[in-house]
Coordinates of C-alpha atoms (C1' of nucleotides) in Angstrom, one line a residue:
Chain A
X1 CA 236.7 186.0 105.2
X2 CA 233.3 186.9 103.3
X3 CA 230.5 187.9 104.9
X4 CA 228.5 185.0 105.2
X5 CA 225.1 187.0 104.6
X6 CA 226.0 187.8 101.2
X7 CA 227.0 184.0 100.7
X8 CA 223.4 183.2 101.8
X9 CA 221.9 186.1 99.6
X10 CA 223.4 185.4 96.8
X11 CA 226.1 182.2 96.6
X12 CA 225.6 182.1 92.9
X13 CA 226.7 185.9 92.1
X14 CA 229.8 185.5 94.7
X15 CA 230.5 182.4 93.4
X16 CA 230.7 184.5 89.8
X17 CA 233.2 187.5 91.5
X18 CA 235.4 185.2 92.7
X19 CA 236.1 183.4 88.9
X20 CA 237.8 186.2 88.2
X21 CA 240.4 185.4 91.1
X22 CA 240.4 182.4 89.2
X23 CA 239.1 180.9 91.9
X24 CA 236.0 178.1 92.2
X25 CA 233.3 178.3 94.4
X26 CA 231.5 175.7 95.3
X27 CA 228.0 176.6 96.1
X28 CA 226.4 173.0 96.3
X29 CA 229.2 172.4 99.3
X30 CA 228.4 175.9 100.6
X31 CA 224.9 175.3 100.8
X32 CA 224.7 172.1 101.8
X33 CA 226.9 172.7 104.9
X34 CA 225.2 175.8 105.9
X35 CA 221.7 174.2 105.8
X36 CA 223.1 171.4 108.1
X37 CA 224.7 173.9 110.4
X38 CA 221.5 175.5 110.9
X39 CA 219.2 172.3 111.6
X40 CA 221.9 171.1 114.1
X41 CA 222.2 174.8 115.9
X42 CA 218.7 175.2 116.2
X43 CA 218.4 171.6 117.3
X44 CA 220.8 171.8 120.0
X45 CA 219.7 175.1 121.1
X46 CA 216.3 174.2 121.4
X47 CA 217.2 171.2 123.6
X48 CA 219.6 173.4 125.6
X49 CA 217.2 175.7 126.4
X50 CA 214.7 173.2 127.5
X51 CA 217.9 171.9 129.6
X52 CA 218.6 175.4 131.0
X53 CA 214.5 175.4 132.0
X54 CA 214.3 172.1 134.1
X55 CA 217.9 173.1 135.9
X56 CA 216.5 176.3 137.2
X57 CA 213.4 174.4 138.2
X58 CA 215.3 172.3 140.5
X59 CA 216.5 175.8 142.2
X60 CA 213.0 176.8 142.5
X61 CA 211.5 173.5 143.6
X62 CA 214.2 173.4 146.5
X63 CA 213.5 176.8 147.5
X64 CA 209.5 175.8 148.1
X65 CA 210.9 173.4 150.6
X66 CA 211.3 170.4 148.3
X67 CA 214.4 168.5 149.4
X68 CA 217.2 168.4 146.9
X69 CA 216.7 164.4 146.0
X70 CA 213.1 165.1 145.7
X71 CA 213.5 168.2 143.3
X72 CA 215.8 166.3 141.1
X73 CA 213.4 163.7 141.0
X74 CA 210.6 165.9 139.1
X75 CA 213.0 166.5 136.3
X76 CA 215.0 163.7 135.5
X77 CA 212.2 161.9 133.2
X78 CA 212.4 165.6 131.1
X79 CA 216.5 165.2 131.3
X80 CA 216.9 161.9 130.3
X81 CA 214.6 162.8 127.4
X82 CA 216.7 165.7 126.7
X83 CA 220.1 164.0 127.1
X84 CA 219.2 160.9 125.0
X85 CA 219.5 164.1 122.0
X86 CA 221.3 166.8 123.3
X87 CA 225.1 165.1 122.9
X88 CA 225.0 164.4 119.5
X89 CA 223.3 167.4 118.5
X90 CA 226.1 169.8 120.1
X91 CA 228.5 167.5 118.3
X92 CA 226.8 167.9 114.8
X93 CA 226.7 171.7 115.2
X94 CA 230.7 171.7 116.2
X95 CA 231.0 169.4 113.2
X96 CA 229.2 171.7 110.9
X97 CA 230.6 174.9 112.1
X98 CA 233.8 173.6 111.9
X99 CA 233.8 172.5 108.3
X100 CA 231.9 175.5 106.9
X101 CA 234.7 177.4 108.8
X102 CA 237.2 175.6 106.7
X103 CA 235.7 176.0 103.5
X104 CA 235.0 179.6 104.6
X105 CA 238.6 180.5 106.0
X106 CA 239.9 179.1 102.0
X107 CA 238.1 181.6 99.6
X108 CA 239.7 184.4 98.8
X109 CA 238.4 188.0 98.7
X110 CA 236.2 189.3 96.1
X111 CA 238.0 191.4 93.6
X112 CA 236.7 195.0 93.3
X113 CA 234.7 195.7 90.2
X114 CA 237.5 198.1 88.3
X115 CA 240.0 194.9 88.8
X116 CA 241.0 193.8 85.2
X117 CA 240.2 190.3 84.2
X118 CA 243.0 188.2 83.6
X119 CA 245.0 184.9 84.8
X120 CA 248.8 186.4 85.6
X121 CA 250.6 189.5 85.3
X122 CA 250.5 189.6 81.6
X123 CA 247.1 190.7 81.7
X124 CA 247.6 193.6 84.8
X125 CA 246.9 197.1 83.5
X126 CA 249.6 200.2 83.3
X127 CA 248.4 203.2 85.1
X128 CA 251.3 205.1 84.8
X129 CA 255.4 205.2 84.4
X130 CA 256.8 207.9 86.1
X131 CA 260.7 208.7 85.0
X132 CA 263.2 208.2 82.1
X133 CA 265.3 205.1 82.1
X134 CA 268.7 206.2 81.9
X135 CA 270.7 206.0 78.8
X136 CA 274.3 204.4 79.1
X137 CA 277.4 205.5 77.4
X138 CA 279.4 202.2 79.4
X139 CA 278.0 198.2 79.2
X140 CA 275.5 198.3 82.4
X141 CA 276.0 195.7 84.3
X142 CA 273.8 194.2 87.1
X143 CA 273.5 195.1 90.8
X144 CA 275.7 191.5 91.7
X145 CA 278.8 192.9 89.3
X146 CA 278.0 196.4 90.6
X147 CA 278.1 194.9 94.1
X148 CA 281.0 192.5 94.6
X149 CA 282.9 195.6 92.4
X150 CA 282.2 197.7 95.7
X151 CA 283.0 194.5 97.8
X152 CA 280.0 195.2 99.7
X153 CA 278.1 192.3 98.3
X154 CA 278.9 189.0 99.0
X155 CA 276.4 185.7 98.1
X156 CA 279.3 183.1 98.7
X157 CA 279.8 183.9 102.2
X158 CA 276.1 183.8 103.4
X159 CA 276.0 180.8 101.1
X160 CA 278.0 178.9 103.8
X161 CA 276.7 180.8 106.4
X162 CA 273.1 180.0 105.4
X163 CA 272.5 178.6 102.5
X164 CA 271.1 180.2 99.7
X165 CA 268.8 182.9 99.1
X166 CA 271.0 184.9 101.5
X167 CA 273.3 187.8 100.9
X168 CA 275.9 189.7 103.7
X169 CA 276.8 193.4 102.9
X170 CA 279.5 194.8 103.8
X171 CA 281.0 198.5 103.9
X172 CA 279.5 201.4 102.3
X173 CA 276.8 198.8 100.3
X174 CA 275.8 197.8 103.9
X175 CA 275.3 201.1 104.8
X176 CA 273.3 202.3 102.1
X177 CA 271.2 199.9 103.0
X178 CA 270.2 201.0 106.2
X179 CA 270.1 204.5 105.1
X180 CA 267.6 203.7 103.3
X181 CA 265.6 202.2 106.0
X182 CA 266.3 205.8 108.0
X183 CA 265.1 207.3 105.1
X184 CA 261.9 205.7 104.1
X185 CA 260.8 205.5 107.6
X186 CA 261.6 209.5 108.4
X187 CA 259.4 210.3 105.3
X188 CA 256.6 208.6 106.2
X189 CA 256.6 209.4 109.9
X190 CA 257.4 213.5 109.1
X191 CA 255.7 213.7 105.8
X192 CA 253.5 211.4 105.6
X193 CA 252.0 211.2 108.9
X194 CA 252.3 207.6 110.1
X195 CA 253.3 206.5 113.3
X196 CA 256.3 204.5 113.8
X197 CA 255.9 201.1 115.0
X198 CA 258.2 198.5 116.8
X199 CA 257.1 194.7 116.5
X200 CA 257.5 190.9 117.6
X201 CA 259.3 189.5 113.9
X202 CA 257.7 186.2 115.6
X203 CA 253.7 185.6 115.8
X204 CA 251.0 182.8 116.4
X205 CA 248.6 180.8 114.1
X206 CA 246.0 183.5 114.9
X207 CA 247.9 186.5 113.3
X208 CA 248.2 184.6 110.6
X209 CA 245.3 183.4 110.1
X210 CA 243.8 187.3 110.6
X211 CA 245.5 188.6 107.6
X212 CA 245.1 185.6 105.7
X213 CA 248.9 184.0 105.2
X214 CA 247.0 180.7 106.9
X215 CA 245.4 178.4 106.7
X216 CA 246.1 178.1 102.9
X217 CA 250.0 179.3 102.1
X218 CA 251.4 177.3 105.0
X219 CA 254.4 176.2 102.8
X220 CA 255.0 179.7 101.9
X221 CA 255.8 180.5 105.4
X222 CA 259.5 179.7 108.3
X223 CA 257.7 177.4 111.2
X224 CA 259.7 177.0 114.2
X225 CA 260.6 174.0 115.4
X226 CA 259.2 172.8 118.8
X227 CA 256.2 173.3 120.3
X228 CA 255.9 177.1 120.5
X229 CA 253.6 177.6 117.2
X230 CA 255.4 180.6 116.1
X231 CA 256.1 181.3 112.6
X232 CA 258.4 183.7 111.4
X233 CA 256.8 186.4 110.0
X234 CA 256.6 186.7 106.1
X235 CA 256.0 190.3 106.1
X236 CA 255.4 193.2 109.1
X237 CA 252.0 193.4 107.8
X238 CA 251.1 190.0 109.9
X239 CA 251.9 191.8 113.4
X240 CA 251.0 195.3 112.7
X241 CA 247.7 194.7 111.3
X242 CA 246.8 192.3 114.1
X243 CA 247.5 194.9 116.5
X244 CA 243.7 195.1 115.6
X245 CA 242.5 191.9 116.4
X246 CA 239.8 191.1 118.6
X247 CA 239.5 195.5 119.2
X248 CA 236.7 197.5 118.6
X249 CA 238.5 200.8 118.2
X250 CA 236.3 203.9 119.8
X251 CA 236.2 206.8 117.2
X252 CA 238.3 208.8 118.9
X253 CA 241.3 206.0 118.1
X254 CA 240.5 205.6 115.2
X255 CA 240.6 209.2 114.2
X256 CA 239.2 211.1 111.4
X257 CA 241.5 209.8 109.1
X258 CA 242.2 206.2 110.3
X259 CA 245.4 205.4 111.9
X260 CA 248.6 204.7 110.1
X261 CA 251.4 202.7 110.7
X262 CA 254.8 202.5 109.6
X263 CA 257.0 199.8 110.7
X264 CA 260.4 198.1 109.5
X265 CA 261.5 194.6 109.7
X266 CA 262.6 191.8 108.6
X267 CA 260.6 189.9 106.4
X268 CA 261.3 185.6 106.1
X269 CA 259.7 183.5 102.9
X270 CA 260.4 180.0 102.2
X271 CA 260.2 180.7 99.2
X272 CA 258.4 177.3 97.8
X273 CA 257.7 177.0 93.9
X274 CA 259.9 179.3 93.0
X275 CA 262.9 176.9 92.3
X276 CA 265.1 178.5 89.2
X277 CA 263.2 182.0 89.4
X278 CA 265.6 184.8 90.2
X279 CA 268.1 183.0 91.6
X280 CA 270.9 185.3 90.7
X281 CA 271.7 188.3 93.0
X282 CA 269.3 189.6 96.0
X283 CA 266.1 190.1 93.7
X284 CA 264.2 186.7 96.0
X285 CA 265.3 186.1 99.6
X286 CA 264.3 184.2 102.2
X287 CA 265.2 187.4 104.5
X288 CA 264.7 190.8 103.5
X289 CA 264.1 194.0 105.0
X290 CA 260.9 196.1 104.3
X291 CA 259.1 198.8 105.1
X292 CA 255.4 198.6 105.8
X293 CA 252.8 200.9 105.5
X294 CA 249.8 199.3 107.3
X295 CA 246.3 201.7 107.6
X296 CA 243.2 200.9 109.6
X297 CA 240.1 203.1 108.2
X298 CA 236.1 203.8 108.0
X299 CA 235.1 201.6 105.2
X300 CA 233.9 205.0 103.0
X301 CA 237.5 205.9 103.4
X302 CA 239.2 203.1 102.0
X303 CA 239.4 204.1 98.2
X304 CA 240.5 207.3 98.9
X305 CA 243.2 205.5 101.3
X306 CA 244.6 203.3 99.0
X307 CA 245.6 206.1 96.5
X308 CA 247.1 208.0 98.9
X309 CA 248.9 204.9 100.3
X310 CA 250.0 204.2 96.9
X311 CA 251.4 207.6 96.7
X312 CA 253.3 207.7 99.7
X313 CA 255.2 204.2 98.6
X314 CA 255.4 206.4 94.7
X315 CA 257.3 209.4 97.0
X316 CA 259.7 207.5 98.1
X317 CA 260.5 205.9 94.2
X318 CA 260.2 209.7 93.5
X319 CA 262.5 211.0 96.1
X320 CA 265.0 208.9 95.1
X321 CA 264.5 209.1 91.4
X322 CA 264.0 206.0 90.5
X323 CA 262.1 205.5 87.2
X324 CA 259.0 203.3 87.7
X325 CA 255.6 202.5 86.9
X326 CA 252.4 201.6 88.6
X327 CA 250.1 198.8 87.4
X328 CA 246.9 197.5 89.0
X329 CA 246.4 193.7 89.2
X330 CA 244.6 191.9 87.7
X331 CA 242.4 189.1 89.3
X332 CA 244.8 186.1 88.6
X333 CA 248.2 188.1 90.1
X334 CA 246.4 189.7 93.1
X335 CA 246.6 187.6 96.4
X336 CA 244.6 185.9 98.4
X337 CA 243.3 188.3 100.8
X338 CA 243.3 191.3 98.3
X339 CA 240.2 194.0 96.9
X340 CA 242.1 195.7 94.8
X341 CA 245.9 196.1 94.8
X342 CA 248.7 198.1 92.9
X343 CA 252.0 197.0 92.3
X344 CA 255.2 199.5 91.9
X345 CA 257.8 198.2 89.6
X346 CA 260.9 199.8 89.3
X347 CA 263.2 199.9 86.4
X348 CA 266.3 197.4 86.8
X349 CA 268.8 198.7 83.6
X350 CA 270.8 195.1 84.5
X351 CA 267.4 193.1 83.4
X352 CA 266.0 196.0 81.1
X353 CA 262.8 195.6 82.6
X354 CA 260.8 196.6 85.4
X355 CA 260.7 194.9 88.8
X356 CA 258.0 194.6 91.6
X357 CA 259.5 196.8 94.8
X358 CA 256.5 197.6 96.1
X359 CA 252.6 196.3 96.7
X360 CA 249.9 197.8 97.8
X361 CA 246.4 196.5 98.6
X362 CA 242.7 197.3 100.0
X363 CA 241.6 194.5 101.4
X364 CA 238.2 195.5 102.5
X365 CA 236.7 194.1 105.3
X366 CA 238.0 190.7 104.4
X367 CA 240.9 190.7 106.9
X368 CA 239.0 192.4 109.7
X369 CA 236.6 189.7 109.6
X370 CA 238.8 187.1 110.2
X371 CA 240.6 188.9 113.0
X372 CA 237.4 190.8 114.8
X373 CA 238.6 194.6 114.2
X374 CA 236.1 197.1 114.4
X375 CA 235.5 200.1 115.2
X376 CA 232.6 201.3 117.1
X377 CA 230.8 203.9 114.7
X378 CA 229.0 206.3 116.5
X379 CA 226.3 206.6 114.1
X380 CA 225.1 203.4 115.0
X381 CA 226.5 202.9 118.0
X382 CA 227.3 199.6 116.8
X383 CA 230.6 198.1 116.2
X384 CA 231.5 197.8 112.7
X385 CA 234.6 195.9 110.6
X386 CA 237.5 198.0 109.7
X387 CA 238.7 198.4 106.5
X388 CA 242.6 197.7 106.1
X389 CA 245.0 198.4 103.9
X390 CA 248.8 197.8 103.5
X391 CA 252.0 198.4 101.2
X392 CA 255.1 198.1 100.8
X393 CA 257.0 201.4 101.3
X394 CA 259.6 200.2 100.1
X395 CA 261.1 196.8 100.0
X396 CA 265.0 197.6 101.0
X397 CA 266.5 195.2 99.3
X398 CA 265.1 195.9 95.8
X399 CA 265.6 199.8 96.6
X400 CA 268.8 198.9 96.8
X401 CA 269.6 196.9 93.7
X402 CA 267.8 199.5 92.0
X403 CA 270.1 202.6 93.4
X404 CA 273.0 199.9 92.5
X405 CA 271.9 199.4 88.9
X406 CA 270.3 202.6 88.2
X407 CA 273.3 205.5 89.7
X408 CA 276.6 202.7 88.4
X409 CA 279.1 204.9 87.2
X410 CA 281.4 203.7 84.1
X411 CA 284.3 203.4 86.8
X412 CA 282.5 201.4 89.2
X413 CA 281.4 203.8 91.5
X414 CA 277.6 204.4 92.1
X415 CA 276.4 207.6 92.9
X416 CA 274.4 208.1 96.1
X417 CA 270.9 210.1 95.2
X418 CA 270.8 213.5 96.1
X419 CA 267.8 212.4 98.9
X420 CA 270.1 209.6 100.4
X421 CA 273.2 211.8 101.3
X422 CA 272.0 213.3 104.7
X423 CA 271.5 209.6 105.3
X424 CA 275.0 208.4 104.3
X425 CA 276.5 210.6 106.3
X426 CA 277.5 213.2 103.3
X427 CA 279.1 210.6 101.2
X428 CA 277.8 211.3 97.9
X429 CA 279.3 208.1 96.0
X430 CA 280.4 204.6 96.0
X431 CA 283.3 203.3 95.5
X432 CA 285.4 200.3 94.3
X433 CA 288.3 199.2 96.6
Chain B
rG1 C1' 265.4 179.3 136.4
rG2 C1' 263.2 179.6 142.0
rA3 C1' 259.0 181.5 145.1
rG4 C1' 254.4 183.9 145.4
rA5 C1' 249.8 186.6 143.6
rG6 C1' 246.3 187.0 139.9
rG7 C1' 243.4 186.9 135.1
rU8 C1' 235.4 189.1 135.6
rG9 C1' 232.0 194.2 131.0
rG10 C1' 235.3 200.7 128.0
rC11 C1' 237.9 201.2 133.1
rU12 C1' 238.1 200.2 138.6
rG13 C1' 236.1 196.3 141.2
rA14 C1' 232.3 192.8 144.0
rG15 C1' 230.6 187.9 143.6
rC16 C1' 233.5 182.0 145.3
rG17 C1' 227.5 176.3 143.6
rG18 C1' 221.0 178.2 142.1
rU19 C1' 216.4 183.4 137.7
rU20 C1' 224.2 186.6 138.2
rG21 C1' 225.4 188.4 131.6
rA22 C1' 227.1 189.5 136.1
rA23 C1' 226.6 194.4 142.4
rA24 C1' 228.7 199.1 143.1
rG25 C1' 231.6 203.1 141.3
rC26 C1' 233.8 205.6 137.1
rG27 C1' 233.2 206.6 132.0
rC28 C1' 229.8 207.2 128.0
rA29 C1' 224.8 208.2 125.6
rC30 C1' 220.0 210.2 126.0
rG31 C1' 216.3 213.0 128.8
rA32 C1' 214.8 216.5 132.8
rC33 C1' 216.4 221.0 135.3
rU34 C1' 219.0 225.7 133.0
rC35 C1' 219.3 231.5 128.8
rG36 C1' 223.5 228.1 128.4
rA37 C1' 227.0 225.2 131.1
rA38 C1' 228.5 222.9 135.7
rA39 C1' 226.3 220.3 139.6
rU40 C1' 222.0 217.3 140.5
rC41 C1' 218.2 213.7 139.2
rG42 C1' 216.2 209.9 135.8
rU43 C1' 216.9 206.3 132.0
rG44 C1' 220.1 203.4 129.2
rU45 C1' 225.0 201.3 128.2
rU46 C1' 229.2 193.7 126.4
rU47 C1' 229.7 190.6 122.3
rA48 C1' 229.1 186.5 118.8
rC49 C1' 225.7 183.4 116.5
rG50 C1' 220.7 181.8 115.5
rG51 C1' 215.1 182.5 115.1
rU52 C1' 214.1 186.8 110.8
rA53 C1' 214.9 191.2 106.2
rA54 C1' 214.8 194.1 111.1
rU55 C1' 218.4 199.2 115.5
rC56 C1' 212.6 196.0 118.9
rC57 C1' 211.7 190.9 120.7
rC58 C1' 213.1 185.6 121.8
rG59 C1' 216.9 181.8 122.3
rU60 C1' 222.0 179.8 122.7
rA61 C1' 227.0 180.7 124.0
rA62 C1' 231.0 183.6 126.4
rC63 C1' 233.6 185.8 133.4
rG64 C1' 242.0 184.0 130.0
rA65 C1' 241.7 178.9 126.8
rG66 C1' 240.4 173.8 126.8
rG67 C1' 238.5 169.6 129.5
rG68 C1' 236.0 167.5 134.0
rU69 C1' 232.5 167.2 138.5
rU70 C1' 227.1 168.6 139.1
rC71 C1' 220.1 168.7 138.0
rG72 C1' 222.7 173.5 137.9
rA73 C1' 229.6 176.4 137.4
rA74 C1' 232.1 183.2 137.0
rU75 C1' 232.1 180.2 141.5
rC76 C1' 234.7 173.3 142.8
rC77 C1' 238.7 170.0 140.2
rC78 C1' 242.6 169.2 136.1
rU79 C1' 245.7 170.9 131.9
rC80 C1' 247.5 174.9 129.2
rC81 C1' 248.2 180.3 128.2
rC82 C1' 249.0 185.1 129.9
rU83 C1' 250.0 189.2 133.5
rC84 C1' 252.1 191.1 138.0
rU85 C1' 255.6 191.0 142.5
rC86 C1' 260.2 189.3 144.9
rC87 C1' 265.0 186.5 144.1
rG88 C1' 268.6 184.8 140.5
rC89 C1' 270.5 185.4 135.6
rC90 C1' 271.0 188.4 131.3
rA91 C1' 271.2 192.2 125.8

RNA sequence: GGAGAGGUGGCUGAGCGGUUGAAAGCGCACGACUCGAAAUCGUGUUUACGGUAAUCCCGUAACGAGGGUUCGAAUCCCUCCCUCUCCGCCA
């Protein structure tokens, strides 16, 4: 959510920021709604407080010997008055409130100045590519061929299962796989100083509505059926970042650096729209494992955090020597709730391009707003909004398509990277049969 | 699933219809005392929104959430949520 003193300030400037999101503003609505939410507040609070008056002077009255009929008497001419106003008053300022809330909770965060303009990824700028894409002496084939070749990769049988958009592993594929979960969340707990988490993989309406999935990408997300309200949860972001919520972390928590958080899960997309698009292998899921590097910090920190975020999600690319290359976003292909974000895309030989396996954003204040995290700064005394981050570090699936296509060996095997093998128990390669 | 207890400020914990946003204690902050510290004493210490640009001041709201009764609700009633204890079941 914006701040809504800076909408007041200056609607037509925000209004400007958020075009290059793509996204209209519209101030007249804005205005309009805020200047009736203010009459009606200041109407019903007036009346309330004139209410609030004559009900303690009932007390008083009765306490100077009045009898209780007799003290109830004296004000009922000022109630009735009161009354004949009050009712529809409170209920204009709930109506108000609650439709500038809506418009409120659907706009987007304002990009941050050094975001390239643009409308989709086309237009998002290379920072930097980091790593040779292989040459091959042998046809390369794709992570599916490379997969089923190792039967350890089999679509069909979560296709009845399931349905589609599911994969099963099996042998040493399936092991790799959570090696690399072992892996990534070893590095960033012992290098990289985060601190493991364990979470619910189901939350409310109110998680999701802190980090911004809701109220707008509803059909992005699983809903359970019944009358629970959980939603399954698109990303561990949602739950670890609401861990937050409605705190006001001392400084002492918080500590000089912020705390960090590393969590893996499963993550569940509907994936809606995106009919035809990557349907072929485990590149789009509706369940895949990530992850998640989730950081809580002083806003003057946040810059600095994203970079080194960034990084840690880059070591793990690095470690595993996987060529790749960062690009920051530009305002069309960043999300809703995003500052500033970075993508990581790996190099896939079976497509011959690069592919997004990691993203990480700054999201400002924005989500902290929505979900009441603060941190009480002792310079002020005051409690103040957190700045939050997140990113992917890494998404296990893609890691693993990307270990599959980029270490295939002309015979089928696939070579497990030097980093990995302490994970795989010592096996150093895949292979067929 | 059965039976019971309970949800109050950073924490412990009173209040059970009337200036109670809330006693007391702890914690914390500032001040005094001290060479300094401890101890002691004093003062202060919830949050959101609005009046306003404002850390002062004033108002409204919030004692798990939502409704109701009442001139007036933390206190009474209803619904829901959550926590704890015992029993049963269970990874």
């Amino acid at each position: 959510m914006l701040d809504l003193k800076l909408l007041r300030q200056d609607p037509e400037g925000v209004a400007d920021r958020l075009r290059k999101k793509h996204f209209e503003f519209d101030v007249a609505r804005f205005l309009a709604l805020d200047a009736e939410r203010k009459r009606a507040e200041t109407e019903s609070q007036t009346l309330q407080s004139q209410r609030n008056q004559a009900a303690r002077q009932v007390g008083v009255l009765i306490k100077q010997g009045l009898s209780v009929d007799e003290a109830k008497a004296q004000v009922a001419d000022t109630l009735r008055t009161i009354d004949e106003r009050l009712e529809a008053a409170v209920q204009q300022t709930r109506t108000a409130q609650q439709q500038l809330d809506e418009l409120l909770m659907a706009v987007p965060n304002l990009p941050a100045d050094r975001v390239p303009e643009g409308a989709d990824e086309t237009a998002n700028a290379e920072v930097l590519r980091w790593g040779e894409p292989r040459a091959f002496d042998f046809e390369v084939r794709d992570h599916v061929d490379v997969g089923q070749r190792l039967a350890g990769l089999d679509f069909d049988a979560a296709a009845k299962l399931t349905g589609s958009r599911f994969m099963v592993l099996e042998g040493q594929v399936a092991r790799m796989h959570r090696a690399l979960i072992q892996f990534m969340l070893d590095t960033h707990t012992t290098r990289h100083g985060y601190r493991e988490v364990y979470v619910p993989y189901l939350v409310n309406a109110d998680s999701l509505r802190g980090t911004g999935q809701l109220p707008k990408f509803e059909e992005d997300l699983f809903r359970l059926e019944g009358d629970s309200g959980y939603y399954l949860i698109p990303t561990a972001e949602v739950p670890v970042t609401n861990l937050a919520r409605d705190r006001i972390l001392e400084a002492d928590e918080l500590g000089e650096h912020g705390v960090k958080l590393v969590c893996h899960t499963p993550c569940f997309r509907s994936e809606a729209g995106s009919y035809g698009r990557d349907t072929r292998g485990m590149i789009r899921q509706h369940q895949f494992e990530k992850v998640e590097l989730v950081q809580l910090v002083r806003p003057e920190q946040a810059d600095a955090a994203l970079e080194a975020l960034t990084g840690h999600a880059e070591y793990i690319l690095q470690a595993l020597e996987l060529p790749y290359r960062k690009v920051l976003l530009c305002g069309g292909d960043m999300g809703f709730a995003a500052a500033a974000t970075y993508d990581l895309e790996v190099w896939l030989p079976g497509q011959s391009q690069y592919r997004e396996i990691s993203s990480c954003s700054h999201f400002g204040d924005f989500q902290a707003r929505r979900m009441m995290a603060r941190w009480r700064n002792p310079a002020t005394g005051k409690p103040e909004y957190l700045h939050t981050l997140n990113g992917s570090g890494l998404a296990v699936g893609r890691t693993l398509v990307a270990i599959l296509e980029n270490y295939q060996q002309a015979d089928g095997s696939v070579t497990v990277p030097e980093a990995l093998v302490p994970f795989m128990g010592g096996l150093r390669a895949l292979t067929p049969g």
